[in-house]
Coordinates of C-alpha atoms and ligand atoms in Angstrom, one line a residue:
M1032 CA -31.1 -19.3 30.1
R1033 CA -27.3 -19.3 29.7
N1034 CA -26.2 -15.7 30.4
L1035 CA -22.8 -14.1 29.8
I1036 CA -22.2 -11.0 31.8
T1037 CA -19.2 -9.0 30.7
G1038 CA -17.9 -6.8 33.5
G1039 CA -19.8 -9.1 35.9
A1040 CA -17.4 -8.6 38.8
G1041 CA -18.0 -4.8 38.8
F1042 CA -20.5 -2.7 40.6
L1043 CA -23.6 -3.1 38.4
G1044 CA -22.5 -6.5 36.9
S1045 CA -22.2 -8.2 40.3
H1046 CA -25.8 -7.0 41.3
L1047 CA -27.0 -8.4 38.0
V1048 CA -25.2 -11.7 38.7
D1049 CA -27.0 -11.9 42.0
R1050 CA -30.4 -11.3 40.4
L1051 CA -30.0 -13.9 37.6
M1052 CA -28.4 -16.5 40.0
Q1053 CA -31.3 -16.0 42.5
A1054 CA -33.7 -16.6 39.5
G1055 CA -32.0 -20.0 38.9
E1056 CA -30.4 -19.1 35.6
E1057 CA -26.9 -20.0 34.4
V1058 CA -24.3 -17.2 34.6
I1059 CA -20.9 -16.9 33.1
C1060 CA -19.2 -13.9 34.7
L1061 CA -16.4 -12.5 32.5
D1062 CA -14.1 -9.8 33.8
N1063 CA -10.5 -8.6 33.5
Y1064 CA -10.7 -7.1 37.1
F1065 CA -9.6 -3.6 36.1
T1066 CA -12.3 -2.1 38.4
G1067 CA -14.1 -5.2 39.4
R1068 CA -13.3 -7.6 42.2
K1069 CA -13.7 -11.3 42.7
A1070 CA -15.0 -10.6 46.1
N1071 CA -18.2 -9.1 44.5
V1072 CA -19.2 -12.5 43.2
S1073 CA -17.3 -14.8 45.6
N1074 CA -20.6 -16.1 47.2
W1075 CA -21.4 -17.8 43.9
I1076 CA -18.1 -19.5 43.3
G1077 CA -18.6 -23.2 43.5
H1078 CA -22.3 -23.0 42.5
S1079 CA -23.1 -25.4 39.7
N1080 CA -24.9 -22.6 37.7
F1081 CA -21.9 -20.2 38.0
E1082 CA -18.7 -19.8 36.1
L1083 CA -16.0 -17.1 36.5
I1084 CA -13.7 -16.3 33.6
R1085 CA -10.8 -13.8 33.6
H1086 CA -10.8 -12.4 30.1
D1087 CA -10.3 -9.0 28.4
V1088 CA -13.2 -8.2 26.0
T1089 CA -10.7 -6.6 23.6
E1090 CA -9.9 -10.2 22.7
P1091 CA -12.5 -12.5 21.0
I1092 CA -13.8 -15.5 23.0
K1093 CA -16.0 -18.4 22.0
L1094 CA -18.8 -19.4 24.4
E1095 CA -22.2 -21.0 24.0
V1096 CA -24.8 -18.6 25.5
D1097 CA -28.4 -17.3 25.0
R1098 CA -28.0 -13.8 26.3
I1099 CA -25.1 -11.4 26.5
W1100 CA -25.2 -8.5 29.0
H1101 CA -22.3 -6.3 27.9
L1102 CA -21.2 -4.2 30.8
A1103 CA -17.4 -4.4 30.6
C1104 CA -16.0 -0.9 30.6
P1105 CA -14.7 1.3 33.4
A1106 CA -17.4 3.8 34.3
S1107 CA -15.8 6.3 36.7
P1108 CA -14.0 9.2 35.1
I1109 CA -10.8 8.7 37.1
H1110 CA -10.7 5.0 35.9
Y1111 CA -11.7 5.5 32.3
Q1112 CA -9.2 8.4 32.0
F1113 CA -6.4 6.4 33.5
N1114 CA -5.7 4.8 30.1
P1115 CA -8.1 6.5 27.7
I1116 CA -6.8 4.5 24.7
K1117 CA -7.6 1.3 26.4
T1118 CA -11.0 2.7 27.3
A1119 CA -11.7 3.4 23.6
K1120 CA -10.4 0.0 22.7
T1121 CA -12.7 -1.6 25.3
S1122 CA -15.7 0.3 24.0
F1123 CA -15.1 -0.4 20.3
L1124 CA -13.3 -3.7 20.2
G1125 CA -15.0 -5.1 23.2
T1126 CA -18.5 -4.4 21.8
Y1127 CA -17.4 -5.6 18.4
N1128 CA -16.1 -8.9 19.8
M1129 CA -19.2 -9.5 22.0
L1130 CA -21.6 -8.6 19.1
G1131 CA -19.6 -11.0 16.9
L1132 CA -20.2 -13.7 19.6
A1133 CA -23.9 -12.8 19.8
R1134 CA -24.2 -13.1 16.0
R1135 CA -22.4 -16.5 15.9
V1136 CA -24.5 -18.1 18.6
G1137 CA -27.8 -16.2 18.0
A1138 CA -27.7 -14.6 21.5
R1139 CA -29.7 -11.6 22.5
F1140 CA -27.3 -8.7 23.2
L1141 CA -27.8 -5.9 25.8
L1142 CA -25.4 -2.9 25.8
A1143 CA -24.9 -0.9 28.9
S1144 CA -24.7 2.5 27.3
T1145 CA -24.8 5.8 29.1
S1146 CA -26.3 9.2 29.6
E1147 CA -22.8 10.4 28.4
I1148 CA -24.2 9.9 24.9
Y1149 CA -25.9 13.3 25.6
G1150 CA -22.5 15.0 26.5
D1151 CA -23.1 18.5 28.0
P1152 CA -26.8 18.6 26.9
E1153 CA -28.5 21.7 25.5
I1154 CA -31.9 20.0 26.0
H1155 CA -33.1 19.4 29.5
P1156 CA -34.3 16.8 30.6
Q1157 CA -32.9 14.4 28.0
P1158 CA -35.2 12.3 25.8
E1159 CA -33.7 9.4 23.8
S1160 CA -34.3 11.3 20.6
Y1161 CA -31.8 14.0 21.6
R1162 CA -28.5 13.4 19.7
G1163 CA -26.2 15.0 22.2
C1164 CA -23.5 17.6 22.5
V1165 CA -20.2 15.7 22.8
N1166 CA -16.6 16.9 22.6
T1167 CA -14.7 14.6 20.3
I1168 CA -11.3 15.5 21.6
G1169 CA -11.6 16.1 25.3
I1170 CA -10.7 14.1 28.4
R1171 CA -14.2 12.4 28.6
S1172 CA -14.3 11.6 24.8
C1173 CA -12.7 8.2 25.1
Y1174 CA -15.7 7.1 27.1
D1175 CA -18.5 9.2 25.6
E1176 CA -17.4 8.6 22.0
G1177 CA -16.6 5.0 22.8
K1178 CA -20.2 4.4 24.0
R1179 CA -21.5 6.3 20.9
I1180 CA -19.7 4.0 18.5
A1181 CA -20.7 1.0 20.7
E1182 CA -24.4 2.0 20.1
T1183 CA -23.7 2.4 16.4
L1184 CA -22.2 -1.1 16.2
C1185 CA -25.3 -2.5 17.9
F1186 CA -27.6 -1.0 15.3
D1187 CA -25.4 -2.0 12.4
Y1188 CA -25.3 -5.6 13.6
Q1189 CA -29.1 -5.4 13.8
R1190 CA -29.4 -4.0 10.3
M1191 CA -26.8 -6.3 8.7
H1192 CA -27.2 -9.5 10.7
D1193 CA -30.6 -9.3 12.4
T1194 CA -28.8 -9.5 15.8
E1195 CA -31.3 -9.0 18.6
I1196 CA -30.1 -5.9 20.4
R1197 CA -31.1 -4.0 23.5
V1198 CA -29.5 -0.6 24.1
M1199 CA -29.9 0.9 27.6
R1200 CA -28.8 4.4 28.5
I1201 CA -27.9 4.4 32.1
F1202 CA -27.9 7.6 34.2
N1203 CA -25.7 8.0 37.3
T1204 CA -26.3 4.9 39.5
Y1205 CA -25.0 4.3 43.0
G1206 CA -25.2 1.8 45.8
P1207 CA -23.3 -0.9 47.7
R1208 CA -20.2 -2.4 46.0
M1209 CA -19.0 0.9 44.5
L1210 CA -15.3 1.0 45.2
P1211 CA -14.3 3.3 48.1
D1212 CA -11.7 4.9 45.8
D1213 CA -14.0 4.7 42.8
G1214 CA -13.9 8.5 42.3
R1215 CA -17.6 8.9 41.5
V1216 CA -19.4 11.5 43.5
V1217 CA -21.7 9.4 45.8
S1218 CA -19.0 7.1 47.0
N1219 CA -16.5 9.9 47.3
F1220 CA -18.8 12.0 49.5
I1221 CA -19.8 9.1 51.7
V1222 CA -16.3 7.8 52.2
Q1223 CA -15.0 11.4 52.9
A1224 CA -17.7 12.0 55.5
L1225 CA -17.3 8.7 57.2
R1226 CA -13.5 9.3 57.5
G1227 CA -14.2 12.7 59.0
E1228 CA -12.7 14.5 56.0
S1229 CA -14.1 17.6 54.2
I1230 CA -16.4 16.9 51.4
T1231 CA -15.0 17.9 48.0
V1232 CA -17.4 19.7 45.7
Y1233 CA -15.9 20.3 42.2
G1234 CA -16.7 23.7 40.8
D1235 CA -19.5 25.7 42.6
G1236 CA -21.6 22.6 42.9
S1237 CA -24.5 24.0 40.8
Q1238 CA -24.1 21.2 38.2
T1239 CA -26.9 18.6 38.5
R1240 CA -27.1 14.9 38.3
S1241 CA -30.0 12.4 38.7
F1242 CA -29.1 9.5 41.0
C1243 CA -30.6 6.0 40.6
Y1244 CA -30.3 3.3 43.3
V1245 CA -28.7 0.1 41.9
D1246 CA -31.7 -2.2 42.6
D1247 CA -34.0 0.0 40.6
L1248 CA -31.5 0.1 37.7
I1249 CA -31.0 -3.7 37.6
E1250 CA -34.8 -4.2 37.5
G1251 CA -34.9 -1.8 34.5
M1252 CA -32.1 -3.7 32.8
I1253 CA -33.8 -7.1 33.2
R1254 CA -37.1 -5.7 32.0
L1255 CA -35.4 -4.3 28.9
M1256 CA -33.6 -7.6 28.1
N1257 CA -36.9 -9.5 28.5
S1258 CA -38.9 -7.0 26.4
N1259 CA -39.3 -6.6 22.6
E1260 CA -37.8 -3.1 22.7
T1261 CA -34.5 -2.5 21.1
G1262 CA -34.1 1.0 22.6
P1263 CA -32.1 3.1 23.1
I1264 CA -34.0 3.6 26.3
N1265 CA -33.1 5.8 29.3
I1266 CA -33.0 4.1 32.6
G1267 CA -32.4 6.4 35.5
N1268 CA -34.1 8.3 38.4
P1269 CA -35.6 11.6 37.2
G1270 CA -35.0 13.2 40.6
E1271 CA -32.5 16.0 39.9
F1272 CA -30.1 17.3 42.5
T1273 CA -27.3 19.8 42.4
I1274 CA -23.9 18.4 43.6
R1275 CA -24.0 20.8 46.5
Q1276 CA -27.4 19.5 47.6
L1277 CA -26.0 16.0 47.4
A1278 CA -23.0 17.0 49.6
E1279 CA -25.4 18.5 52.1
L1280 CA -27.6 15.4 52.2
V1281 CA -24.5 13.2 52.8
R1282 CA -23.0 15.6 55.4
D1283 CA -26.2 16.0 57.4
R1284 CA -26.7 12.2 57.5
I1285 CA -23.1 11.4 58.7
N1286 CA -21.7 14.5 60.5
P1287 CA -23.3 18.0 60.2
D1288 CA -20.1 19.6 61.5
L1289 CA -18.1 18.5 58.4
K1290 CA -16.8 21.2 56.0
I1291 CA -17.8 21.3 52.3
I1292 CA -14.9 22.6 50.3
T1293 CA -14.6 23.4 46.6
K1294 CA -12.0 22.1 44.1
S1295 CA -11.6 22.9 40.5
L1296 CA -14.2 21.6 38.1
P1297 CA -12.8 18.9 35.7
K1298 CA -12.8 19.8 32.0
D1299 CA -16.0 19.1 30.1
D1300 CA -18.0 18.2 33.2
P1301 CA -21.6 18.3 32.1
L1302 CA -23.7 21.0 33.7
Q1303 CA -27.0 19.1 33.9
R1304 CA -28.3 15.6 33.7
Q1305 CA -31.9 14.4 34.1
P1306 CA -33.5 11.5 32.2
L1307 CA -36.9 11.5 30.6
I1308 CA -38.2 8.0 31.3
N1309 CA -41.5 8.1 29.4
L1310 CA -40.3 5.2 27.1
A1311 CA -39.3 3.0 30.0
K1312 CA -42.6 3.7 31.8
Q1313 CA -44.6 3.0 28.7
H1314 CA -42.8 0.0 27.2
L1315 CA -41.2 -1.6 30.3
H1316 CA -43.7 -0.5 32.9
W1317 CA -40.6 0.6 34.8
E1318 CA -39.9 3.5 37.1
P1319 CA -37.6 3.8 40.0
K1320 CA -39.0 3.2 43.5
I1321 CA -36.1 4.1 45.8
A1322 CA -35.7 7.7 46.7
L1323 CA -32.3 9.3 47.0
S1324 CA -32.6 9.6 50.8
Q1325 CA -33.4 5.9 51.2
G1326 CA -30.7 4.8 48.8
L1327 CA -28.1 7.0 50.5
D1328 CA -28.9 5.5 53.9
I1329 CA -28.4 1.9 52.6
T1330 CA -25.2 3.0 50.8
I1331 CA -23.8 4.8 53.9
E1332 CA -24.4 1.7 56.0
Y1333 CA -22.6 -0.4 53.4
F1334 CA -19.5 1.9 53.4
R1335 CA -19.6 2.2 57.2
E1336 CA -19.3 -1.6 57.4
Q1337 CA -16.5 -1.7 54.7
L1338 CA -14.4 1.0 56.4
R1339 CA -14.9 -0.7 59.8
H1340 CA -13.7 -4.0 58.2
T1341 CA -10.7 -2.3 56.6
S1342 CA -9.6 -0.5 59.8
A1343 CA -10.0 -3.8 61.8
N1344 CA -7.6 -5.5 59.3
D1345 CA -5.0 -2.7 59.4
Ligands
LIG120 P1 -17.5 -0.8 37.1 O1 -16.2 -0.1 36.8 O2 -17.7 -1.2 38.5 O3 -17.6 -2.1 36.3 C1 -17.0 -2.3 35.0 C2 -16.5 -3.8 35.0 O4 -16.0 -4.0 33.7 C3 -15.4 -4.0 36.0 O5 -15.6 -5.2 36.7 C4 -14.2 -4.1 35.1 O6 -13.1 -4.8 35.7 C5 -14.7 -4.7 33.9 N1 -13.9 -4.3 32.7 C6 -13.4 -3.1 32.3 N2 -12.7 -3.2 31.2 C7 -12.8 -4.5 30.8 C8 -12.2 -5.3 29.7 N3 -11.5 -4.7 28.8 N4 -12.5 -6.6 29.7 C9 -13.2 -7.2 30.6 N5 -13.7 -6.6 31.7 C10 -13.5 -5.2 31.8 O7 -18.6 0.1 36.5 P2 -20.2 0.0 36.6 O8 -20.7 1.2 37.3 O9 -20.6 -1.4 37.2 O10 -20.6 0.1 35.1 C11 -21.0 -1.1 34.4 C12 -21.4 -0.6 33.0 O11 -22.5 0.3 33.0 C13 -20.3 0.1 32.2 O12 -20.3 -0.3 30.8 C14 -20.7 1.6 32.3 O13 -20.2 2.3 31.2 C15 -22.2 1.5 32.4 N6 -22.7 2.6 33.1 C16 -22.7 2.8 34.4 C17 -23.2 3.9 35.0 C18 -23.2 4.0 36.5 O14 -23.6 5.1 37.0 N7 -22.8 3.1 37.3 C19 -23.7 4.9 34.3 C20 -23.7 4.8 32.9 C21 -23.3 3.6 32.3
LIG121 N1 -17.9 15.5 41.8 C1 -17.6 16.3 42.9 N2 -16.8 15.8 43.8 C2 -16.3 14.6 43.8 C3 -16.6 13.7 42.7 C4 -17.4 14.2 41.7 O1 -18.1 17.4 43.0 O2 -15.5 14.2 44.7 C5 -18.8 16.0 40.7 C6 -18.3 15.9 39.3 O3 -17.5 17.0 39.0 C7 -19.6 15.8 38.5 C8 -20.6 15.1 39.5 O4 -20.0 15.2 40.8 O5 -20.1 17.1 38.3 C9 -20.7 13.7 39.1 O6 -19.5 13.1 39.0 P1 -19.2 11.5 38.7 O7 -17.8 11.3 38.5 O8 -19.9 10.7 39.8 O9 -20.1 11.2 37.4 P2 -20.2 11.9 35.9 O10 -19.5 13.2 35.9 O11 -19.6 10.9 35.0 O12 -21.7 12.1 35.8

């Protein structure tokens, strides 16, 4: 199989690169390095099955591939809000260009969509049939609405051109290779605690999220691509935690003396998030295996090593 992974140098993309390369497949990793790093895939550079291309998906590209895994898009609120117009362009034009490529070469196309499709949900937990409650004009809209139009494009390419699509709605995923300054909650809390800083809970910390460890997520992604399901299909860990509980879990693992402080809640921050994964269980025979406590331990060790390395180089 010749695979194109857009956003392949990012957090999830680089784990997918590893899995496909380990399976002996050919991989073209395409990235503009906005939030990705060459270091994430550097162990494959020079391998005959691997190619790395610096390219922005808002521009078309011609390649011969069998499968397109379309992950290119910043995922952390601070990064996707840095240039929201660019985020919207990446979501729309990027998906349009990659679907155009899929159509031209007859490749199967998987979209890394998101639980943000559900916005601030009035239905809990969220099934795929729920259509969402999304603000069209808020600070998260560039990403949420961007992913919604990206899903729409996929289904219109399927209806108009018979493009083989797979749409995956990813819930909050964490693990090694998140950036230390990524801004997402798991990496923020761990990095703060390892640096001996107070842990910053936004709002009163009663909002919930469901955290999936990266290896589980990548397994679900590969199963979806290999299946006959078009989706949309939720892939996430149904274990639901308040953000305060997460702060306490991280603090207690690293330094129980640390303070947990509160900061203002960003606008439109969803109050609750929990995937229903019946479809994934039934059609992909997939469910997550790694509990939050276990995944946190692995991720803490990763960041400990990263921070040690950074301070040794200072
Ligand atoms: P990430 O920011 O680590 O990775 C995104 C990658 O895309 C980066 O390597 C970045 O440089 C690249 N990129 C961004 N804009 C690009 C452009 N215009 N052209 C080419 N490359 C570009 O984020 P991630 O967590 O690995 O997320 C990967 C995908 O999964 C994203 O599409 C994201 O929306 C989706 N997703 C992730 C999560 C999660 O919890 N990690 C949840 C829901 C959805
Ligand atoms: N959050 C927090 N402290 C931080 C970073 C995030 O309390 O340092 C909160 C954030 O307000 C949100 C939750 O954690 O309620 C998850 O945030 P993240 O940015 O990881 O993902 P998303 O909001 O996109 O689900």
